[in-house]
CSV table of C-alpha atoms (C1' of nucleotides) in Angstrom, one decimal:
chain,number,residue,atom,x,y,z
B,1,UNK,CA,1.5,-17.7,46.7
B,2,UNK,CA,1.9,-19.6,44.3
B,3,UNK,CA,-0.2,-19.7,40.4
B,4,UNK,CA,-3.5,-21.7,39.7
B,5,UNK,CA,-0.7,-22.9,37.0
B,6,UNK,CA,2.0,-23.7,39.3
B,7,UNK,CA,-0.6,-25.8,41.6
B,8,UNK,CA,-1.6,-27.7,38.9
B,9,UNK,CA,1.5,-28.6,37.6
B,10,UNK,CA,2.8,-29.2,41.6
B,11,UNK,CA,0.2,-31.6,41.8
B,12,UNK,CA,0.6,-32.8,38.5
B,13,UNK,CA,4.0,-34.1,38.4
B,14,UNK,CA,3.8,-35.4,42.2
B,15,UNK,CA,1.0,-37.6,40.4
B,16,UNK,CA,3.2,-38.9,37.7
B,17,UNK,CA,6.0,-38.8,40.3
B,18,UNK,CA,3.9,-41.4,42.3
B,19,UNK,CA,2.8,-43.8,39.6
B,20,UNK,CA,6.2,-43.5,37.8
B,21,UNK,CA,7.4,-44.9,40.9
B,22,UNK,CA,5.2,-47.9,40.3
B,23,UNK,CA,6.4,-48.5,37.1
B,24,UNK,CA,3.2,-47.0,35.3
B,25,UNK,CA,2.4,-44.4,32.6
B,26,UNK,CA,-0.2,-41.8,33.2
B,27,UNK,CA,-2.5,-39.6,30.4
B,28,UNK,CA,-3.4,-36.0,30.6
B,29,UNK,CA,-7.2,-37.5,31.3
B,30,UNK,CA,-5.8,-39.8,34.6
B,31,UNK,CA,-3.9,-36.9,35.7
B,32,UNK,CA,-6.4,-34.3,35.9
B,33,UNK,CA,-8.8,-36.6,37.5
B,34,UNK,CA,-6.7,-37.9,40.0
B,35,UNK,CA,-5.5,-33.7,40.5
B,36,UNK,CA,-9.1,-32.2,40.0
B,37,UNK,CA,-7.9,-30.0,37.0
B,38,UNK,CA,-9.2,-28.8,33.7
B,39,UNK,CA,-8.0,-30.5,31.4
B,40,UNK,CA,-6.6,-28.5,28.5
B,41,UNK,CA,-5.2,-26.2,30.9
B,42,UNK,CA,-3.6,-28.8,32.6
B,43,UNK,CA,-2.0,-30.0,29.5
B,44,UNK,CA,-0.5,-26.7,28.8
B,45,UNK,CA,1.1,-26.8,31.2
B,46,UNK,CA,2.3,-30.2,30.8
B,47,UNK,CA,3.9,-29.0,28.0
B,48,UNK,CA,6.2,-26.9,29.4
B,49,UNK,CA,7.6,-29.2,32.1
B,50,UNK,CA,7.9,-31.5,29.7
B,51,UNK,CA,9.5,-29.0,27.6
B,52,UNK,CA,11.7,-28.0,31.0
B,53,UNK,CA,12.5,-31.3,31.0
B,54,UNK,CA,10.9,-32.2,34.3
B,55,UNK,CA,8.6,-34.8,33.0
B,56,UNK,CA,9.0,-36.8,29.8
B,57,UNK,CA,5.8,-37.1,27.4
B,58,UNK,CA,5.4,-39.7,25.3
B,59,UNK,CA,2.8,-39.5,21.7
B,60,UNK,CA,0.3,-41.6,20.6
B,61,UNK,CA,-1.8,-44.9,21.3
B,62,UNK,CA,-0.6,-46.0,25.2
B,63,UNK,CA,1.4,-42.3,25.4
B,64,UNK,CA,1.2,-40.6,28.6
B,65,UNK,CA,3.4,-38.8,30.7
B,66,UNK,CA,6.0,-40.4,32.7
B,67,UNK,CA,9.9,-39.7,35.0
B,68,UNK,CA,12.4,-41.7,35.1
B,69,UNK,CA,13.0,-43.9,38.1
B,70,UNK,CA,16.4,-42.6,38.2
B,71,UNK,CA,15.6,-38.7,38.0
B,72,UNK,CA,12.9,-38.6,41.1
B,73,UNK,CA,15.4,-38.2,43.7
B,74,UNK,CA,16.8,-35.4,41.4
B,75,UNK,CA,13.7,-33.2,40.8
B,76,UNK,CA,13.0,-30.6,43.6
B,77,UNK,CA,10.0,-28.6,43.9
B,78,UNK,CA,12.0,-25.5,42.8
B,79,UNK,CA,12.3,-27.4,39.4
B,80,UNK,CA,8.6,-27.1,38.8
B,81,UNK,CA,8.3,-23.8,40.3
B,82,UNK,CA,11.0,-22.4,38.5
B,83,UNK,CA,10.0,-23.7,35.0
B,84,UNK,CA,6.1,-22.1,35.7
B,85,UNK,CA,6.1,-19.2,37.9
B,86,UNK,CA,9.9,-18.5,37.4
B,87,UNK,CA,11.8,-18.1,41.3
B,88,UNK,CA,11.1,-14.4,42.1
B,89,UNK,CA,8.5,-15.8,44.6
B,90,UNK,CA,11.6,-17.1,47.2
B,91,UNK,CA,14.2,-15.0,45.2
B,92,UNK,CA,12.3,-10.9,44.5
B,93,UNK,CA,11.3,-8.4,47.4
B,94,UNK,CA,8.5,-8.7,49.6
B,95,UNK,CA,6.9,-5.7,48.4
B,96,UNK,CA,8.7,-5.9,44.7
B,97,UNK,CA,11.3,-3.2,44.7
B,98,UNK,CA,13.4,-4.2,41.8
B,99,UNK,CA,16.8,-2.9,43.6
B,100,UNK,CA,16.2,-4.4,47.7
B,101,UNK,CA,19.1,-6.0,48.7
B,102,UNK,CA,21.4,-5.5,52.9
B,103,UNK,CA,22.4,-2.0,51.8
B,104,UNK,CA,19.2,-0.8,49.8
B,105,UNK,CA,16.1,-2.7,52.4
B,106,UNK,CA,12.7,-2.5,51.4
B,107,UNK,CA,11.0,-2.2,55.0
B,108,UNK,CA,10.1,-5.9,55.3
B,109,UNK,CA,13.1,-7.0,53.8
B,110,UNK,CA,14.9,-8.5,56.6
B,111,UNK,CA,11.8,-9.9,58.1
B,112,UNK,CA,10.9,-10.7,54.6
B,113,UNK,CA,13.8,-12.8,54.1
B,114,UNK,CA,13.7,-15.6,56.9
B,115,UNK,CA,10.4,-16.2,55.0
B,116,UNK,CA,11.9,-16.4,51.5
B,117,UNK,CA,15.0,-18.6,52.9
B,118,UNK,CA,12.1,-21.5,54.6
B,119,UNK,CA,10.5,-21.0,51.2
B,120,UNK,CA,13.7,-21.6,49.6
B,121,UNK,CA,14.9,-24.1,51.9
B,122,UNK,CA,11.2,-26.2,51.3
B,123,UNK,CA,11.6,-25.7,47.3
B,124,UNK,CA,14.7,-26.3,46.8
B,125,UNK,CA,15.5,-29.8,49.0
B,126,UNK,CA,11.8,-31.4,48.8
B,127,UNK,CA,12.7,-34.2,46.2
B,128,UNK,CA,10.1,-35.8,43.5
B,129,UNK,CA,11.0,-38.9,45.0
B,130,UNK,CA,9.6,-38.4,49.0
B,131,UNK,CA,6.6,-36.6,48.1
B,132,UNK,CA,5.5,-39.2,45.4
B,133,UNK,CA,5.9,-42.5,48.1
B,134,UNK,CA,3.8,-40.3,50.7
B,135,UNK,CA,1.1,-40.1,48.1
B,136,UNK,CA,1.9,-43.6,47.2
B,137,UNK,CA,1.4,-44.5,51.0
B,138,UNK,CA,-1.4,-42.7,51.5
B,139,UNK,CA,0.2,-40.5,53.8
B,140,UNK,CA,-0.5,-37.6,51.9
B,141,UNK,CA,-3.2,-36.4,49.3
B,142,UNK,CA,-3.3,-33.9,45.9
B,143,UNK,CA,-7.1,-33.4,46.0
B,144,UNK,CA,-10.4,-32.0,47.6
S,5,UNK,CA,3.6,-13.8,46.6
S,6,UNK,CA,1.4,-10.8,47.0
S,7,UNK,CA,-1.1,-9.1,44.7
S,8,UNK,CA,0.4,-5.7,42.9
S,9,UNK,CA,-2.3,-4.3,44.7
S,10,UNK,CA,-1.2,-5.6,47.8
S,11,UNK,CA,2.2,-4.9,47.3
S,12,UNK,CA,0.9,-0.8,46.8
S,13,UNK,CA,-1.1,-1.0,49.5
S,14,UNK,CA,1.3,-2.2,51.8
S,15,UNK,CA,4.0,0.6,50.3
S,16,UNK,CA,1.3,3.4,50.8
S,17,UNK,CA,0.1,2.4,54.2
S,18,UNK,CA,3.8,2.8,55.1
S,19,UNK,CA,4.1,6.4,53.6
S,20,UNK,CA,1.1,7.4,55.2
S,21,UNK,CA,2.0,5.8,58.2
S,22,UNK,CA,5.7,7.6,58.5
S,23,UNK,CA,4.4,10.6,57.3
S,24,UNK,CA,1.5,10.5,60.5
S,25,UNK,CA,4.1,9.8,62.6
S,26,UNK,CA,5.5,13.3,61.7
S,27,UNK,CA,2.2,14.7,62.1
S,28,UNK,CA,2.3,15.6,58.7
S,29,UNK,CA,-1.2,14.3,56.2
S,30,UNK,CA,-0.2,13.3,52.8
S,31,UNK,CA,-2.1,13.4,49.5
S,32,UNK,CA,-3.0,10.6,47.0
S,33,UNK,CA,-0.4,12.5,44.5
S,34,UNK,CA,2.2,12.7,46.8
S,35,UNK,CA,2.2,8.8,47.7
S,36,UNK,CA,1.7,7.4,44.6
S,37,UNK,CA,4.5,9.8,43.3
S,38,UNK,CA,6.8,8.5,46.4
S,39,UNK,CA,6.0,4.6,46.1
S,40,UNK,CA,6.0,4.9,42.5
S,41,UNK,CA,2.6,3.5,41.7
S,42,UNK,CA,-0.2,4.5,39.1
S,43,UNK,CA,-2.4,6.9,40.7
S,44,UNK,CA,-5.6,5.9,40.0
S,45,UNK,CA,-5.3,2.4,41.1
S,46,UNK,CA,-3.7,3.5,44.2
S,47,UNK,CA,-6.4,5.5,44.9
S,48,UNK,CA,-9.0,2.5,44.7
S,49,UNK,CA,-6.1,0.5,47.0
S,50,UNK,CA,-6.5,3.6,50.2
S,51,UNK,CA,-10.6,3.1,49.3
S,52,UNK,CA,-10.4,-0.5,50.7
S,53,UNK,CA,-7.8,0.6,53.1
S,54,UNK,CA,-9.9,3.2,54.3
S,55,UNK,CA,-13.3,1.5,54.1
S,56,UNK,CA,-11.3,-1.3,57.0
S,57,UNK,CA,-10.3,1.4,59.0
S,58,UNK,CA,-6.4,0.9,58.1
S,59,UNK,CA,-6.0,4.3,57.0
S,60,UNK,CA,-8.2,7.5,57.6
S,61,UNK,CA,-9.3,9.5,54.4
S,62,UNK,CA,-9.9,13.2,54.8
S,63,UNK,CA,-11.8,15.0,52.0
S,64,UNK,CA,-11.8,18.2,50.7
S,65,UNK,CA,-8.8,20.8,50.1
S,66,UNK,CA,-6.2,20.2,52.7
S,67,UNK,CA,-7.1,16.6,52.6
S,68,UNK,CA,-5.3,13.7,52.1
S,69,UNK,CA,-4.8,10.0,54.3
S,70,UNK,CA,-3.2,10.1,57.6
S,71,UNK,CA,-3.3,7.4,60.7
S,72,UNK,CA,-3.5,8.4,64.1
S,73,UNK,CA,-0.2,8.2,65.8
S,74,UNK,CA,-2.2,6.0,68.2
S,75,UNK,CA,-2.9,3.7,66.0
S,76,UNK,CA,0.5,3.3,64.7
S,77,UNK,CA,1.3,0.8,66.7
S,78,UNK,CA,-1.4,-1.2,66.8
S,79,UNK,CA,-2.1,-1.9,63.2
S,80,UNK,CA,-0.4,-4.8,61.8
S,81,UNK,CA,0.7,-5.8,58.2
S,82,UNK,CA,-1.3,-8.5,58.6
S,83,UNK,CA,-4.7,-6.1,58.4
S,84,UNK,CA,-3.5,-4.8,55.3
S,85,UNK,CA,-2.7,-7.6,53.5
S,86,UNK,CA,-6.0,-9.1,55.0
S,87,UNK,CA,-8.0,-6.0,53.7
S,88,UNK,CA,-6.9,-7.0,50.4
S,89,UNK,CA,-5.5,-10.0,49.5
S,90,UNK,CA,-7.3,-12.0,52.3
S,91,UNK,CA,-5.5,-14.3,54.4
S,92,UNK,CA,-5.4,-17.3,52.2
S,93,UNK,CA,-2.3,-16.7,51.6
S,94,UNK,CA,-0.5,-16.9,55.5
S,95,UNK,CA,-3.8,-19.6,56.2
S,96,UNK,CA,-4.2,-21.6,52.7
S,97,UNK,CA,-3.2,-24.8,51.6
S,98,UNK,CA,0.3,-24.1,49.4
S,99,UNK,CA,-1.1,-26.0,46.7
S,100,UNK,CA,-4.7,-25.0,46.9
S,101,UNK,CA,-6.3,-28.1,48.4
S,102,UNK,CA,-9.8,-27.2,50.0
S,103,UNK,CA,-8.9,-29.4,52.8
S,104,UNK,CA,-5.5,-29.6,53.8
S,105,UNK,CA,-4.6,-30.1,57.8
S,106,UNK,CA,-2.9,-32.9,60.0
S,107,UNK,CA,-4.9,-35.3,59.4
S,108,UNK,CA,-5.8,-34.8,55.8
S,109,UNK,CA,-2.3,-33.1,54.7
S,110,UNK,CA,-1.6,-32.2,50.9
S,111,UNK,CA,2.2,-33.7,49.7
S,112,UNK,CA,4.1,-30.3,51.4
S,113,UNK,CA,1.7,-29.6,54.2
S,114,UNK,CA,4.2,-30.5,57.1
S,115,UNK,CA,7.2,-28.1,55.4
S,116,UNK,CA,4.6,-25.6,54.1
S,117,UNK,CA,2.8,-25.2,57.3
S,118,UNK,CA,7.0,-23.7,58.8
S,119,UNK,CA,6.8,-21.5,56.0
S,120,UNK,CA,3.2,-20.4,56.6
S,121,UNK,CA,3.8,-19.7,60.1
S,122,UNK,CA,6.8,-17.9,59.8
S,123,UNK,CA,4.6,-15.7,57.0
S,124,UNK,CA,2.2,-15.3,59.3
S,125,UNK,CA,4.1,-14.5,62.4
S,126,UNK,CA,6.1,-11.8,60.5
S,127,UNK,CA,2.3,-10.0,59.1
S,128,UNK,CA,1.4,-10.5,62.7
S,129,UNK,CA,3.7,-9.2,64.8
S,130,UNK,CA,4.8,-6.5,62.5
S,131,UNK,CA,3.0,-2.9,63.2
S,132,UNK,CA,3.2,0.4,61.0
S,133,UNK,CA,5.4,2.2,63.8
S,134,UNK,CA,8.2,0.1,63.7
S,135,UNK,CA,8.2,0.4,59.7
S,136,UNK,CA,7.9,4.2,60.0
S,137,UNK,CA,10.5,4.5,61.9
S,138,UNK,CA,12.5,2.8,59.7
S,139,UNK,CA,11.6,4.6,56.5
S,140,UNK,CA,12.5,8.0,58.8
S,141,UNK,CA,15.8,7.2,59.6
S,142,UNK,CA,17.1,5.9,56.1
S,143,UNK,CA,17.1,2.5,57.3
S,144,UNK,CA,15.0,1.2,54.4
S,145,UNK,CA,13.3,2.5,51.0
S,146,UNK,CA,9.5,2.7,49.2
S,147,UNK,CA,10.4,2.5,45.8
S,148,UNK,CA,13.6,1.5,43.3
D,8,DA,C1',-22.2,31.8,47.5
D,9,DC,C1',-18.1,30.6,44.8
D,10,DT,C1',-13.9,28.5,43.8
D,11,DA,C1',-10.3,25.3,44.1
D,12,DA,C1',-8.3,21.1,45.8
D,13,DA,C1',-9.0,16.9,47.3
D,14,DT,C1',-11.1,11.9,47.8
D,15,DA,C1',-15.2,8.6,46.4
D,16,DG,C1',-17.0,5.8,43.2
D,17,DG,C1',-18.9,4.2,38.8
D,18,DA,C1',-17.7,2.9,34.1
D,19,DT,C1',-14.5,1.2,31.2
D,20,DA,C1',-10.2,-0.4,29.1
D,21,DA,C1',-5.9,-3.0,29.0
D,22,DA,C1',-3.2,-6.7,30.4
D,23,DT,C1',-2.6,-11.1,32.4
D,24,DT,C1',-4.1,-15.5,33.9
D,25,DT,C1',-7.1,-19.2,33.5
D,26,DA,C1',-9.6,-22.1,30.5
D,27,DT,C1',-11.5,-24.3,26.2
D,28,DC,C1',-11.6,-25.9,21.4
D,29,DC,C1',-9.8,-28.0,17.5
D,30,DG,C1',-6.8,-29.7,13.9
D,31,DA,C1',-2.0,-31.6,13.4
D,32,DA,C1',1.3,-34.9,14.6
D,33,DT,C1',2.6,-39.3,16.5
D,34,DA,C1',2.6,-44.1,17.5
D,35,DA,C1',0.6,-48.6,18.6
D,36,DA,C1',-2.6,-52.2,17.2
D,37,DT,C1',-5.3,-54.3,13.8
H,4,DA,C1',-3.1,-48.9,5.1
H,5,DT,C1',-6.5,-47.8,8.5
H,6,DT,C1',-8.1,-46.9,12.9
H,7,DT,C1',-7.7,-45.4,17.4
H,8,DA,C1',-5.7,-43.1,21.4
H,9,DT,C1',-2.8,-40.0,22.6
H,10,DT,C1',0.1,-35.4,23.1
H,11,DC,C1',1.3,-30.8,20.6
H,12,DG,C1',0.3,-26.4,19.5
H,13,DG,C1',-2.3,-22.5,17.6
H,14,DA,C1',-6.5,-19.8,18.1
H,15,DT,C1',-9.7,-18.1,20.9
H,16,DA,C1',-12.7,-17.2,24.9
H,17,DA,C1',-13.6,-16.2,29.8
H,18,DA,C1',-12.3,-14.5,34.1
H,19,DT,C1',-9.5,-11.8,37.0
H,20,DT,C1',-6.3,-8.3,38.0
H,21,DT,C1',-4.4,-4.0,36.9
H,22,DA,C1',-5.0,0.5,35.3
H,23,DT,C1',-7.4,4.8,33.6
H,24,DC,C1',-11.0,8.2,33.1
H,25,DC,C1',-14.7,11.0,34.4
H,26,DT,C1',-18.2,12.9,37.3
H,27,DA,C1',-19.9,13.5,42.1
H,28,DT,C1',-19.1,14.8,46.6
H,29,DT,C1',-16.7,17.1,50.3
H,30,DT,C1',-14.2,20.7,52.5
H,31,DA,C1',-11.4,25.0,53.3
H,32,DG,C1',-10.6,29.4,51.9
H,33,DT,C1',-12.1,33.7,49.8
DNA sequence: ACTAAATAGGATAAATTTATCCGAATAAAT
DNA sequence: ATTTATTCGGATAAATTTATCCTATTTAGT
């Protein structure tokens, strides 16, 4: 479904989501312990949602990456999908007809679509916010 | 969302499948050169499909892939996405988490899991025939 | 038997994704 | 200023996926 990439950096930024929330600063080395993710790789990737704008990363001695209080409710899911794996996973064709649209279907297209719409739906209206104070509660979990 | 490989595999099946449906046995050539996919790796593609019993390879002049019209309806998408994607992706955890379920959930297990289901219920309750059909009429399209 | 047309399957190549390494840049602390 | 801990970014490597090529095998027709 989605990229070893896009996994990472989902889990990634839920984990600074949740200790952001808490007023702390996390490294590259916390994160991908806490995630269970190499390391360079992860930061890579890092690097472009911080680029994207979706977390901020700061240099140096006690640098880290961090959100803003004020920005968690604003992040969606789609935000970090979007910025990684780009949105043809809940936007392209089932089967990836370039032209599939009501009056040109691909076979599984109208099926296809009440998938791509929950997908959508999920991405697009899952805030930073919620899932970080599940982790946070222990409600939910990013590893094993 | 799926594999190229998949996404041929799925297009060919459905060739062959409303081509069957005619009674009429179609070539590697001619469904690569309707689906509009490289012929070679196709070919590898209706190996697997043919190996899980998805599709039924004929050798020799005058051969070619066909299904039994019988069989039509009882083969699912589901089988072929199974055959060669696995079913990770209608079964897995959306962010990769090795253990992911009620009472272990990862961050968008709860909303995944509608998503998943709907995936799954779609490959599962979706057979050849009633894409065949489709494709025969001019309802919906293999390739553009 | 021979030929021609087709799939099977092994070897290999190209492209993409995943992953690692290392020096540069940055910033705080001493 | 120097040291130290950190991210940035370029280069490269490893793994996987996608794609091609070539020979073997099979089968129908002659």
């Amino acid at each position: 479904m989605f990229s070893k990439a896009c996994e990472y950096g989902i889990k990634a930024t839920i984990y600074i989501a949740s200790n952001s929330h808490e007023g702390k600063r996390v490294s590259l080395k916390g994160i991908s312990k806490h995630i269970d993710s190499p390391e360079a790789f992860t930061a890579k990737i890092l690097q472009i949602l911080a680029r994207e704008n979706v977390v901020n990363s700061i240099r140096g001695i006690n640098g880290g990456f961090e959100i803003e209080e004020s920005q968690l409710e604003k992040i969606q899911l789609a935000d970090i999908v979007k910025a990684i794996d780009g949105d043809a996973i809940y936007k392209g064709c089932g089967i990836g007809l370039k032209e599939c649209n009501e009056i040109h279907p691909c076979p599984i297209h109208n099926d296809f679509k009440i998938v791509r719409n929950e997908l959508r739906n999920l991405l697009e209206t899952t805030n930073l916010k919620s899932l970080a104070m599940d982790v946070n509660s222990g409600a939910s979990f990013l590893k094993v």
